[in-house]
PDB file of C-alpha atoms in Angstrom:
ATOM      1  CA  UNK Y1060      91.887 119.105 115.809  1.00 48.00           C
ATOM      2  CA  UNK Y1061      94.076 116.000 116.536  1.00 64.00           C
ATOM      3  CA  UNK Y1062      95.489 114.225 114.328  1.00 80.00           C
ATOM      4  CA  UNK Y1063      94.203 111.046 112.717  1.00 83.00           C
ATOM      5  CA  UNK Y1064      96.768 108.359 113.794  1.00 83.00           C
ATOM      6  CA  UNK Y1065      95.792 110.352 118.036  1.00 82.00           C
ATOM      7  CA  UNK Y1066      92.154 109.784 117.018  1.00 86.00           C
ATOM      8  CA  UNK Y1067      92.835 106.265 116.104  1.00 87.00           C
ATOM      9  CA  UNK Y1068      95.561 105.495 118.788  1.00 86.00           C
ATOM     10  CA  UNK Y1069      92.628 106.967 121.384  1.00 82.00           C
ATOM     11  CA  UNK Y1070      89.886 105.023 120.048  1.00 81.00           C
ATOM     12  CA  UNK Y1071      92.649 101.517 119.944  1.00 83.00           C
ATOM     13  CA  UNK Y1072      93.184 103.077 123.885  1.00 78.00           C
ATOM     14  CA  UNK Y1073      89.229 102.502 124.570  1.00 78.00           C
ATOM     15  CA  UNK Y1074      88.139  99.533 122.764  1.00 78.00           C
ATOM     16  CA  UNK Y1075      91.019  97.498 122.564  1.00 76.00           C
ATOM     17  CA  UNK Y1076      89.620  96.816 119.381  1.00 83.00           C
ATOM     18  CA  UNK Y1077      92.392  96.634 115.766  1.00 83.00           C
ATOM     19  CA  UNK Y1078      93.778  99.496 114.664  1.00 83.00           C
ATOM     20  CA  UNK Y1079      92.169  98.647 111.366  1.00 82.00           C
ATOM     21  CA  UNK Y1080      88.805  97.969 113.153  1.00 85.00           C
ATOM     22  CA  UNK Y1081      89.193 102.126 114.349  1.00 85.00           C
ATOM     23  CA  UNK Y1082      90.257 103.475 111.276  1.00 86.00           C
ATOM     24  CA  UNK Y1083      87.197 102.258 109.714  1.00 82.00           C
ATOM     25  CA  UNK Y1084      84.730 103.547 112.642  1.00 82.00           C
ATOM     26  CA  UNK Y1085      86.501 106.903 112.938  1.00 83.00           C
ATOM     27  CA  UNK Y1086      86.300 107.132 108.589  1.00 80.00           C
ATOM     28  CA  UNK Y1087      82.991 106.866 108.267  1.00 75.00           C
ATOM     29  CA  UNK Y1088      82.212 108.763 111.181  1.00 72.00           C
ATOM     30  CA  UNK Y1089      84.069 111.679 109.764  1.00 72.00           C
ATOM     31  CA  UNK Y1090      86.984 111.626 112.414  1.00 82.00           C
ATOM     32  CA  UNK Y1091      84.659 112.559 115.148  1.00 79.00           C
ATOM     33  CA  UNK Y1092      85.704 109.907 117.975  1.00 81.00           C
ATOM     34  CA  UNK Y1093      82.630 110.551 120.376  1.00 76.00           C
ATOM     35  CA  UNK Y1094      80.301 109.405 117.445  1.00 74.00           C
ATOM     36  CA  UNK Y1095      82.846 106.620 116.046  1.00 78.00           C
ATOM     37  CA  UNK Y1096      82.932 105.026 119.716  1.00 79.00           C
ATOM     38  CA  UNK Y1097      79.045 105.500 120.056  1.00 72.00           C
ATOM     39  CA  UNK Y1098      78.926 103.971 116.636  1.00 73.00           C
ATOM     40  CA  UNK Y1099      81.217 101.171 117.688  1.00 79.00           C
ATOM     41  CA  UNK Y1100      79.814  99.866 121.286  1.00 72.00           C
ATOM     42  CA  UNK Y1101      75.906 100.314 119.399  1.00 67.00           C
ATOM     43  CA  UNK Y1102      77.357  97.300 117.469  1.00 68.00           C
ATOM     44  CA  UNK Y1103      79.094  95.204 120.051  1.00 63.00           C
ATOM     45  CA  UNK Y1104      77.086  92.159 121.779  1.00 52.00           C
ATOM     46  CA  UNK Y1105      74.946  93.658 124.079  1.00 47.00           C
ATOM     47  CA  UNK Y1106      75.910  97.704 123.360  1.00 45.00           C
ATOM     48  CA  UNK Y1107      77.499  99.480 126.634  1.00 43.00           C
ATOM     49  CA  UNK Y1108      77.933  96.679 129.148  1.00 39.00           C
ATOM     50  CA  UNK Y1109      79.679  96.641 132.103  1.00 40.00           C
ATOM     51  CA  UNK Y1110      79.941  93.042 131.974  1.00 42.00           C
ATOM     52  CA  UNK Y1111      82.136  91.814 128.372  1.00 44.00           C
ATOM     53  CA  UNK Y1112      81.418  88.210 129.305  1.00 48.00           C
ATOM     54  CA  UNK Y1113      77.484  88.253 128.996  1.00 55.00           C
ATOM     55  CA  UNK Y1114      76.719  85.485 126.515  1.00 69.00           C
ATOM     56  CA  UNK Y1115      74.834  86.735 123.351  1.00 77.00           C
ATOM     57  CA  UNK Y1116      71.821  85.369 122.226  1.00 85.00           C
ATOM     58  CA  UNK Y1117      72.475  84.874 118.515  1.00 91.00           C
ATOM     59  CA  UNK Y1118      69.649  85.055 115.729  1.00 92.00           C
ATOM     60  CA  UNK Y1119      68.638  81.280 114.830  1.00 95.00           C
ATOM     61  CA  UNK Y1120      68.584  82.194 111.210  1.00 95.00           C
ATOM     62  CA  UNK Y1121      72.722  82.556 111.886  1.00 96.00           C
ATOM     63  CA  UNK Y1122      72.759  79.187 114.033  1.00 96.00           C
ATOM     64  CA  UNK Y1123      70.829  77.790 111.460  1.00 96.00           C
ATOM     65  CA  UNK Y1124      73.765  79.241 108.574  1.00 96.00           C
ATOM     66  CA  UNK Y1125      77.090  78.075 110.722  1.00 96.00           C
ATOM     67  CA  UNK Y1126      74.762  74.279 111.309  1.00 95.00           C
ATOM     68  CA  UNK Y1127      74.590  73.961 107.280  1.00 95.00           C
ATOM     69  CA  UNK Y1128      78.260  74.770 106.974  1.00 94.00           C
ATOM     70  CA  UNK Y1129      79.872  73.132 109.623  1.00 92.00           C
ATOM     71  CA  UNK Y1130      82.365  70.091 109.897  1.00 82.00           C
ATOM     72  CA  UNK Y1131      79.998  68.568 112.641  1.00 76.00           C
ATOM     73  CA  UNK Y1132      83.253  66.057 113.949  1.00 78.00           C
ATOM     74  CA  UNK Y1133      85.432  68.680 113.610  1.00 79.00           C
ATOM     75  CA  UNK Y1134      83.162  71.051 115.002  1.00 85.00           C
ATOM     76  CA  UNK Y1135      84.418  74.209 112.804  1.00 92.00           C
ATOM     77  CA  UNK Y1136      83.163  74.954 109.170  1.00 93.00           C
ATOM     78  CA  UNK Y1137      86.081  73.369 106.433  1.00 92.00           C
ATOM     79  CA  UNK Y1138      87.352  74.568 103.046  1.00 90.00           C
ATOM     80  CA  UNK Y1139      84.352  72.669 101.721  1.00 92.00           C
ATOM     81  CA  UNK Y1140      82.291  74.215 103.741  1.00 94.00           C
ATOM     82  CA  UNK Y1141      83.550  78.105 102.463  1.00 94.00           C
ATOM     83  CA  UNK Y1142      82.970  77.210  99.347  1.00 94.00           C
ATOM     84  CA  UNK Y1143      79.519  75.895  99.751  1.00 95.00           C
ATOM     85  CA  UNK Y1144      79.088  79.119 101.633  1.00 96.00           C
ATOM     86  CA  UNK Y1145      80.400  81.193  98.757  1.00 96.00           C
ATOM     87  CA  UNK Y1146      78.480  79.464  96.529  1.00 96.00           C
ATOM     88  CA  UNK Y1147      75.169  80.106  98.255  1.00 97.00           C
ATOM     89  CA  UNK Y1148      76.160  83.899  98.454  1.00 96.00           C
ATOM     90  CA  UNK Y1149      76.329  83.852  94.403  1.00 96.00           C
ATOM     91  CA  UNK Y1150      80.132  84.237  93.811  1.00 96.00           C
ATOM     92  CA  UNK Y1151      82.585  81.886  92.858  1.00 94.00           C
ATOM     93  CA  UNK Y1152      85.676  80.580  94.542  1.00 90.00           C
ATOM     94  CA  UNK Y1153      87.856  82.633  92.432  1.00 91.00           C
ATOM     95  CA  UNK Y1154      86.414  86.146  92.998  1.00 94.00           C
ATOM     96  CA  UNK Y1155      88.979  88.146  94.822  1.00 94.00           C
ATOM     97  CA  UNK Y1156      86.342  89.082  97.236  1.00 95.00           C
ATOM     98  CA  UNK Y1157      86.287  85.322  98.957  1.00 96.00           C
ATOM     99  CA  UNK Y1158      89.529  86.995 100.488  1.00 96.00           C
ATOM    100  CA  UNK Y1159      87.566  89.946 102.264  1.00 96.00           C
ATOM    101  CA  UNK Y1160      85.312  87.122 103.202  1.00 96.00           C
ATOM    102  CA  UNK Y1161      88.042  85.490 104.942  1.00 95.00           C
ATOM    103  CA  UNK Y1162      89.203  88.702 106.718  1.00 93.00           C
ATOM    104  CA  UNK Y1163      85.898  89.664 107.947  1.00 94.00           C
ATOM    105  CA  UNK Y1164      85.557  86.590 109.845  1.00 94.00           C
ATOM    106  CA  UNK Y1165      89.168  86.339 111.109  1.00 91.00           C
ATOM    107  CA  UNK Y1166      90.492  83.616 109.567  1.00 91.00           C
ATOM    108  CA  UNK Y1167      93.834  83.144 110.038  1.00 87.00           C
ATOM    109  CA  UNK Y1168      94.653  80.236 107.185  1.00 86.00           C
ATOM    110  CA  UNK Y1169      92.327  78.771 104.931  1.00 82.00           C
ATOM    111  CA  UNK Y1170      93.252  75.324 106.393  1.00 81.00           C
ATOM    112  CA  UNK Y1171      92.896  76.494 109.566  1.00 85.00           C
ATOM    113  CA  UNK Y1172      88.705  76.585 108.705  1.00 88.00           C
ATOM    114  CA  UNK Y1173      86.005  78.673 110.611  1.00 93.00           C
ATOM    115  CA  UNK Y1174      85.717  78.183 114.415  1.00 92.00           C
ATOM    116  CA  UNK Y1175      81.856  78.534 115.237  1.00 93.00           C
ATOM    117  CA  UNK Y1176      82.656  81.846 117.249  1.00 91.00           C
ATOM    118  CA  UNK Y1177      84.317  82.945 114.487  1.00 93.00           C
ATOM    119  CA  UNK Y1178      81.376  82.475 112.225  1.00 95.00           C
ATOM    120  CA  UNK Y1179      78.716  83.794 114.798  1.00 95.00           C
ATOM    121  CA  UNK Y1180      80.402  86.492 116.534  1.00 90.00           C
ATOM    122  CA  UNK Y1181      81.628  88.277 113.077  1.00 91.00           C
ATOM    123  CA  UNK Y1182      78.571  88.010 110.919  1.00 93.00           C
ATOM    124  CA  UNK Y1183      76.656  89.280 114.185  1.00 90.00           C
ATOM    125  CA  UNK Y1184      79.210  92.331 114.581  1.00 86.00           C
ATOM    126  CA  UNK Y1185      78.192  92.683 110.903  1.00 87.00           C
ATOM    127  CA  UNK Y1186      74.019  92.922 111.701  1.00 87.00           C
ATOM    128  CA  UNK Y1187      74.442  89.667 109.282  1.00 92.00           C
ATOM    129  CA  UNK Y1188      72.137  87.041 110.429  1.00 93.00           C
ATOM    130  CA  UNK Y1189      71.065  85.732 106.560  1.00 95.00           C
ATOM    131  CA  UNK Y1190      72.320  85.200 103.307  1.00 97.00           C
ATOM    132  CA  UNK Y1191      71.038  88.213 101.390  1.00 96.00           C
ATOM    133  CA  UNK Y1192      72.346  90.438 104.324  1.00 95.00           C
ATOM    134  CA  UNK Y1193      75.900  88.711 103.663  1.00 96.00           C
ATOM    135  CA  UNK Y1194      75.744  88.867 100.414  1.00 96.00           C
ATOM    136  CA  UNK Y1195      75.064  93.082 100.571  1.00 94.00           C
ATOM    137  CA  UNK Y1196      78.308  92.854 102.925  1.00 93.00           C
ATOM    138  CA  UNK Y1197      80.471  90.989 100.536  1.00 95.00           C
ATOM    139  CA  UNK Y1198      79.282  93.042  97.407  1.00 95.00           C
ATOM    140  CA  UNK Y1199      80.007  96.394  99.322  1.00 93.00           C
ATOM    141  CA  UNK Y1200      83.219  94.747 100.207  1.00 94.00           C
ATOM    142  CA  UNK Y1201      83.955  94.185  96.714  1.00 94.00           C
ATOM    143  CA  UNK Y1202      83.333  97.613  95.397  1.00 94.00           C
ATOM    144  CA  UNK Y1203      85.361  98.342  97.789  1.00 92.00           C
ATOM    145  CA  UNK Y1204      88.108  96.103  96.789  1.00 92.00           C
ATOM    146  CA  UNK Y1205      88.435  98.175  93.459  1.00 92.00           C
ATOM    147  CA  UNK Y1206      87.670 101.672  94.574  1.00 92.00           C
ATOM    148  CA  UNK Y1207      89.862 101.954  97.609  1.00 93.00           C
ATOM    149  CA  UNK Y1208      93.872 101.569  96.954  1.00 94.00           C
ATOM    150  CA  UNK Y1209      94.180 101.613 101.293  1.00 92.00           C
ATOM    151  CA  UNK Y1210      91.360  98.282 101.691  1.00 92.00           C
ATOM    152  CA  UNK Y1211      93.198  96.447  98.506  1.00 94.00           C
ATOM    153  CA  UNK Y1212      96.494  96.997  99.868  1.00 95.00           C
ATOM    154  CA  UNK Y1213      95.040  95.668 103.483  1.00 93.00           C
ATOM    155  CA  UNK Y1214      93.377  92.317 101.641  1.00 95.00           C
ATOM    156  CA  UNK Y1215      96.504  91.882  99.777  1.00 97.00           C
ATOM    157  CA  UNK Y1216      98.798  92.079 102.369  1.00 95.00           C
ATOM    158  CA  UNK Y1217      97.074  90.222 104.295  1.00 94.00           C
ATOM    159  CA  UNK Y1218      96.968  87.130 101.695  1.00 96.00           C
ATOM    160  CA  UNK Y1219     100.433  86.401 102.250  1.00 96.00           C
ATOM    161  CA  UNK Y1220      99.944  84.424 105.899  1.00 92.00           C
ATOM    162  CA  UNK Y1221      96.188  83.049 104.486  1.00 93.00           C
ATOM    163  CA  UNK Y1222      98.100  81.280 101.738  1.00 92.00           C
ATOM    164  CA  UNK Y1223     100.598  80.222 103.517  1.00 91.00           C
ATOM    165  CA  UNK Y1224     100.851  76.249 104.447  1.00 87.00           C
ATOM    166  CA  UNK Y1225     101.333  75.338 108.009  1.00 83.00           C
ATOM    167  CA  UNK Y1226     105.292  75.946 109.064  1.00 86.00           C
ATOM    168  CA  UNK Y1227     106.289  77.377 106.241  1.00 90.00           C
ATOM    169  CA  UNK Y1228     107.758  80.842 106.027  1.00 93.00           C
ATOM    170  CA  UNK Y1229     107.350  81.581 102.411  1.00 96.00           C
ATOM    171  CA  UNK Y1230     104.837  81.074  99.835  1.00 96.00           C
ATOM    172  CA  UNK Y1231     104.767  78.262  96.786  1.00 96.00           C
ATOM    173  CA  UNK Y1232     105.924  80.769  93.669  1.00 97.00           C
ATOM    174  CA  UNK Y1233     102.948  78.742  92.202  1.00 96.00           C
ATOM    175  CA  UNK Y1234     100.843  79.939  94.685  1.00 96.00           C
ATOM    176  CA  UNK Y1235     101.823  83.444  94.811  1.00 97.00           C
ATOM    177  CA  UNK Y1236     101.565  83.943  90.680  1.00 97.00           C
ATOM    178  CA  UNK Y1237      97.303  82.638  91.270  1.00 96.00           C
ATOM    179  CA  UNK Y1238      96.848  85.432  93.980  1.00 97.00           C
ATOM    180  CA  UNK Y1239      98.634  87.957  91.635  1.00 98.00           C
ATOM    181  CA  UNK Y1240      96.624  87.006  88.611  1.00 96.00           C
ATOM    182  CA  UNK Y1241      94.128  87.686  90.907  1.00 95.00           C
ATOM    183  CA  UNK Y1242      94.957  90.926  92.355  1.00 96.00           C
ATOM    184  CA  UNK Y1243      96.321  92.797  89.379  1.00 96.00           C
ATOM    185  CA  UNK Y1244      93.691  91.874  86.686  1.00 91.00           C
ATOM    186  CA  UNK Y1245      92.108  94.651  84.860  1.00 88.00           C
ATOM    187  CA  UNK Y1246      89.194  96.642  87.185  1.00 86.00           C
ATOM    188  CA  UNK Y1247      90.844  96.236  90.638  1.00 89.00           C
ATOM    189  CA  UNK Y1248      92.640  99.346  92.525  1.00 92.00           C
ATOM    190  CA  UNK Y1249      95.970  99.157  91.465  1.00 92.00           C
ATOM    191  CA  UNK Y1250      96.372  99.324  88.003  1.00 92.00           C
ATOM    192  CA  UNK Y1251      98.689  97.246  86.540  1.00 95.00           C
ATOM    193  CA  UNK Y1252      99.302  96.928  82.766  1.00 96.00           C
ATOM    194  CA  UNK Y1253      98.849  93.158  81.745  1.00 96.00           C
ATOM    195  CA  UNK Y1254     102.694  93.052  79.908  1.00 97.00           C
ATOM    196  CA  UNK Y1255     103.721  93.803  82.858  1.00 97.00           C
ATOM    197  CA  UNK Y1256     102.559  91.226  85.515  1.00 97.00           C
ATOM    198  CA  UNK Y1257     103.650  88.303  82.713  1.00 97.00           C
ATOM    199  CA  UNK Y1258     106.843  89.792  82.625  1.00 98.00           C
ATOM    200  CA  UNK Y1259     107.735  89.461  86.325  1.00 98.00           C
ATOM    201  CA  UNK Y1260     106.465  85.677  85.729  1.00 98.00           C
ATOM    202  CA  UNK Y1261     108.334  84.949  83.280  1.00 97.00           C
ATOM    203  CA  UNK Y1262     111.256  86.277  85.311  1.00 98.00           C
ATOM    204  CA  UNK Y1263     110.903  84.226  88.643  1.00 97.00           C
ATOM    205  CA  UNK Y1264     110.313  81.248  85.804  1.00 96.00           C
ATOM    206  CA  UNK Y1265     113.127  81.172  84.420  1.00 95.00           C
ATOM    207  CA  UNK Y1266     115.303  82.399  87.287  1.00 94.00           C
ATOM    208  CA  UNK Y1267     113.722  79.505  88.847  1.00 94.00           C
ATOM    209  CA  UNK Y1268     112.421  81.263  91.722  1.00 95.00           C
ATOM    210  CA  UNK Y1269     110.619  78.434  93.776  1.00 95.00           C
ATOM    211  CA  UNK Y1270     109.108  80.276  96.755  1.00 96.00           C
ATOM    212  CA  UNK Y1271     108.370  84.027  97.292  1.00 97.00           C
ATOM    213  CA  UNK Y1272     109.521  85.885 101.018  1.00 96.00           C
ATOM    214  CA  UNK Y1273     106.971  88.264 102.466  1.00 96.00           C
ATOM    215  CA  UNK Y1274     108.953  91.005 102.025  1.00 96.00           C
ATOM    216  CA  UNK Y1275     109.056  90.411  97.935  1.00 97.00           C
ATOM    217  CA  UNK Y1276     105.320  89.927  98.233  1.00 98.00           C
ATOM    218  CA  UNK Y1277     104.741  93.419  99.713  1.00 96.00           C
ATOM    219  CA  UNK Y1278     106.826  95.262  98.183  1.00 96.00           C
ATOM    220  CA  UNK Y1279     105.796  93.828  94.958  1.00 97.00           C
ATOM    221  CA  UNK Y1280     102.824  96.182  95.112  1.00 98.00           C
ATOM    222  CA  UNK Y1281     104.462  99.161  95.974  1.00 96.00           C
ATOM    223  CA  UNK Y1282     106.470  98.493  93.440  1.00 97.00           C
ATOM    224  CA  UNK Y1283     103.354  97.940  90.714  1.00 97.00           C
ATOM    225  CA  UNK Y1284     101.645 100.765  92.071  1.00 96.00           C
ATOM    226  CA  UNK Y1285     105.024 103.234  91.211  1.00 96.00           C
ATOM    227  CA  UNK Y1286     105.862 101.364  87.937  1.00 97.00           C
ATOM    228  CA  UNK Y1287     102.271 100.397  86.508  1.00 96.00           C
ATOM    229  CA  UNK Y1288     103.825  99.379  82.928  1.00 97.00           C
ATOM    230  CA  UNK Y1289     106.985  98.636  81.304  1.00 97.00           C
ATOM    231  CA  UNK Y1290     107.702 101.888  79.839  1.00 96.00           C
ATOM    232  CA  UNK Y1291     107.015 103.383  83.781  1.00 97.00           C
ATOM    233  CA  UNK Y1292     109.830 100.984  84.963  1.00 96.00           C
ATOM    234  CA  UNK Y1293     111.520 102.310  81.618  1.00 95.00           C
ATOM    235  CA  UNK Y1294     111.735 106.004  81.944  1.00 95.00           C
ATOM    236  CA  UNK Y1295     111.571 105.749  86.167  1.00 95.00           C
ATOM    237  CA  UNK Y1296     112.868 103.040  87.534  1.00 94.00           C
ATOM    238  CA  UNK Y1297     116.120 104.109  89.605  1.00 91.00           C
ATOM    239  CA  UNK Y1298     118.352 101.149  90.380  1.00 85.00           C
ATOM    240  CA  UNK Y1299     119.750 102.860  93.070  1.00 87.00           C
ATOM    241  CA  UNK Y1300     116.535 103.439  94.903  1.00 90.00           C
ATOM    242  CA  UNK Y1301     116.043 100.970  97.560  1.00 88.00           C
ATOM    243  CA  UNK Y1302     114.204  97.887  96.622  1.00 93.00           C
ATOM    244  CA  UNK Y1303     114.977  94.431  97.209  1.00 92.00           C
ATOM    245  CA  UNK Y1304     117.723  92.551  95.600  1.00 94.00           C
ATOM    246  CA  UNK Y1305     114.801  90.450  93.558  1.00 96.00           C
ATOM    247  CA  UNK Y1306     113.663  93.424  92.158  1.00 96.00           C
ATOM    248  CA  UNK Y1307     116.590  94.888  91.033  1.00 94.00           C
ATOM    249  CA  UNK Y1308     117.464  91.425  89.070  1.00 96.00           C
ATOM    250  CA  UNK Y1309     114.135  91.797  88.328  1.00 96.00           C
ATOM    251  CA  UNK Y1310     115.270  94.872  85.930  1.00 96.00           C
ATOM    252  CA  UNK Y1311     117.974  93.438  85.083  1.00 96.00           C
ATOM    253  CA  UNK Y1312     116.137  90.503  83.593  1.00 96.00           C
ATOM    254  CA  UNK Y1313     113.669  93.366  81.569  1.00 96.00           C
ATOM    255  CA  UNK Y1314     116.816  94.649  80.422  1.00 95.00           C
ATOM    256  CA  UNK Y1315     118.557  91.723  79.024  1.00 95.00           C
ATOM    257  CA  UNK Y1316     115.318  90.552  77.220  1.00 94.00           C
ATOM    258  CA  UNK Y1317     114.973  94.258  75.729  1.00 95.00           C
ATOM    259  CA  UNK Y1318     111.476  93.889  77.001  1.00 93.00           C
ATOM    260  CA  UNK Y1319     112.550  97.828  78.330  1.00 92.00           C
TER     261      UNK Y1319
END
């Protein structure tokens, strides 16, 4: 049997579709490709057709949606919009689901907004054409969210370009320490013991660490899912295993506050 990154290379090969898009086919298709791809072209526009460029007829309970949302000037649905749009699905702005939201319809940065093809074409893909069908998406999504370590990891990682402000390489420390709040309270998929989290706040705090690189964003996890408390980074932690300089100080910090 081949293996699973050949099955999802393959299936990339055919569709041109995201790796990540594959993965998810080929999953819940066990692996099998023929029925992942079957599975996959049943739900693009217009199934097997020779011509990609055939314009879609899309539901007018879905026009009428992206209409009620949309920045009519600006002809794309706002931040104001997204919220009204969470809102109306029953969650609040907060819920770390709003993120998957945000994936599932490709948005690069929240400032960025929601083009209309965006909006249409995703929720479509979806078999979403009102808001109780949405809202069964998002709360699958959010089970998801805290049952599968692989989809949090995904959301999380990609948060770090959503947050981001336009031309800026790094994220607002400020900014970064809401997501994590976020992302490593008690129920989600990585488990991270509450000490622990204020800890590596207090840290950048009083080291006075202003922004936060990608690199210390990703690795932050890994580093949270190896050391979930302070006696894990206690009895584990190996400074001469290779994590980023930040982290290192970060144990030095834990050390010189005999918080370890």
């Amino acid at each position: 049997m081949p293996q699973k990154d050949d099955l999802v290379s393959e299936f990339v090969s055919l569709t041109q579709c995201e790796s990540k898009t594959a993965k998810d086919f080929l999953r819940r298709n066990q692996w099998k490709l023929e029925y992942a791809l079957n599975d996959y072209y049943d739900q693009m526009p217009g199934g097997f057709i020779e011509e990609p460029h055939t314009p879609v007829t899309y539901p007018e309970e879905l026009l009428a949606l992206y209409d009620k949302y949309v920045l009519e000037d600006q002809n794309k649905i706002d931040i104001d919009g997204m919220i009204q749009l969470i809102e109306d699905l029953d969650y609040k702005l907060e819920d770390l689901v709003t993120i998957c939201l945000a994936k599932l319809l490709h948005c690069t940065r929240l400032a960025d907004g929601i083009s209309k093809d965006q909006f249409l074409h995703n929720w479509y893909m979806q078999g979403c054409s009102t808001l109780p069908q949405m809202r069964h998406v998002l709360d699958d999504l959010d089970t998801k969210l805290h049952t599968d370590l692989e989809y949090m990891t995904d959301i999380y990682n990609y948060t770090f370009d959503l947050a981001l402000d336009q031309n800026k390489r790094d994220l607002d420390t400020d900014t970064a320490a809401e997501y994590w709040r976020l992302f490593f309270q008690p129920g989600t998929a990585v488990h991270v013991n509450p000490a622990l989290l204020n800890s590596w706040l207090a840290f950048l705090d009083s080291e006075q660490k202003t922004v936060v690189t990608r690199d210390t964003w990703k690795m932050l996890l890994e580093f949270f899912k190896q050391f979930p408390s302070l006696s894990a980074v206690k009895t584990s932690y190996n400074e001469a295993d290779a994590w980023p300089y930040i982290i290192d100080e970060y144990y030095e910090y834990l050390e010189d506050s005999r918080l370890i």
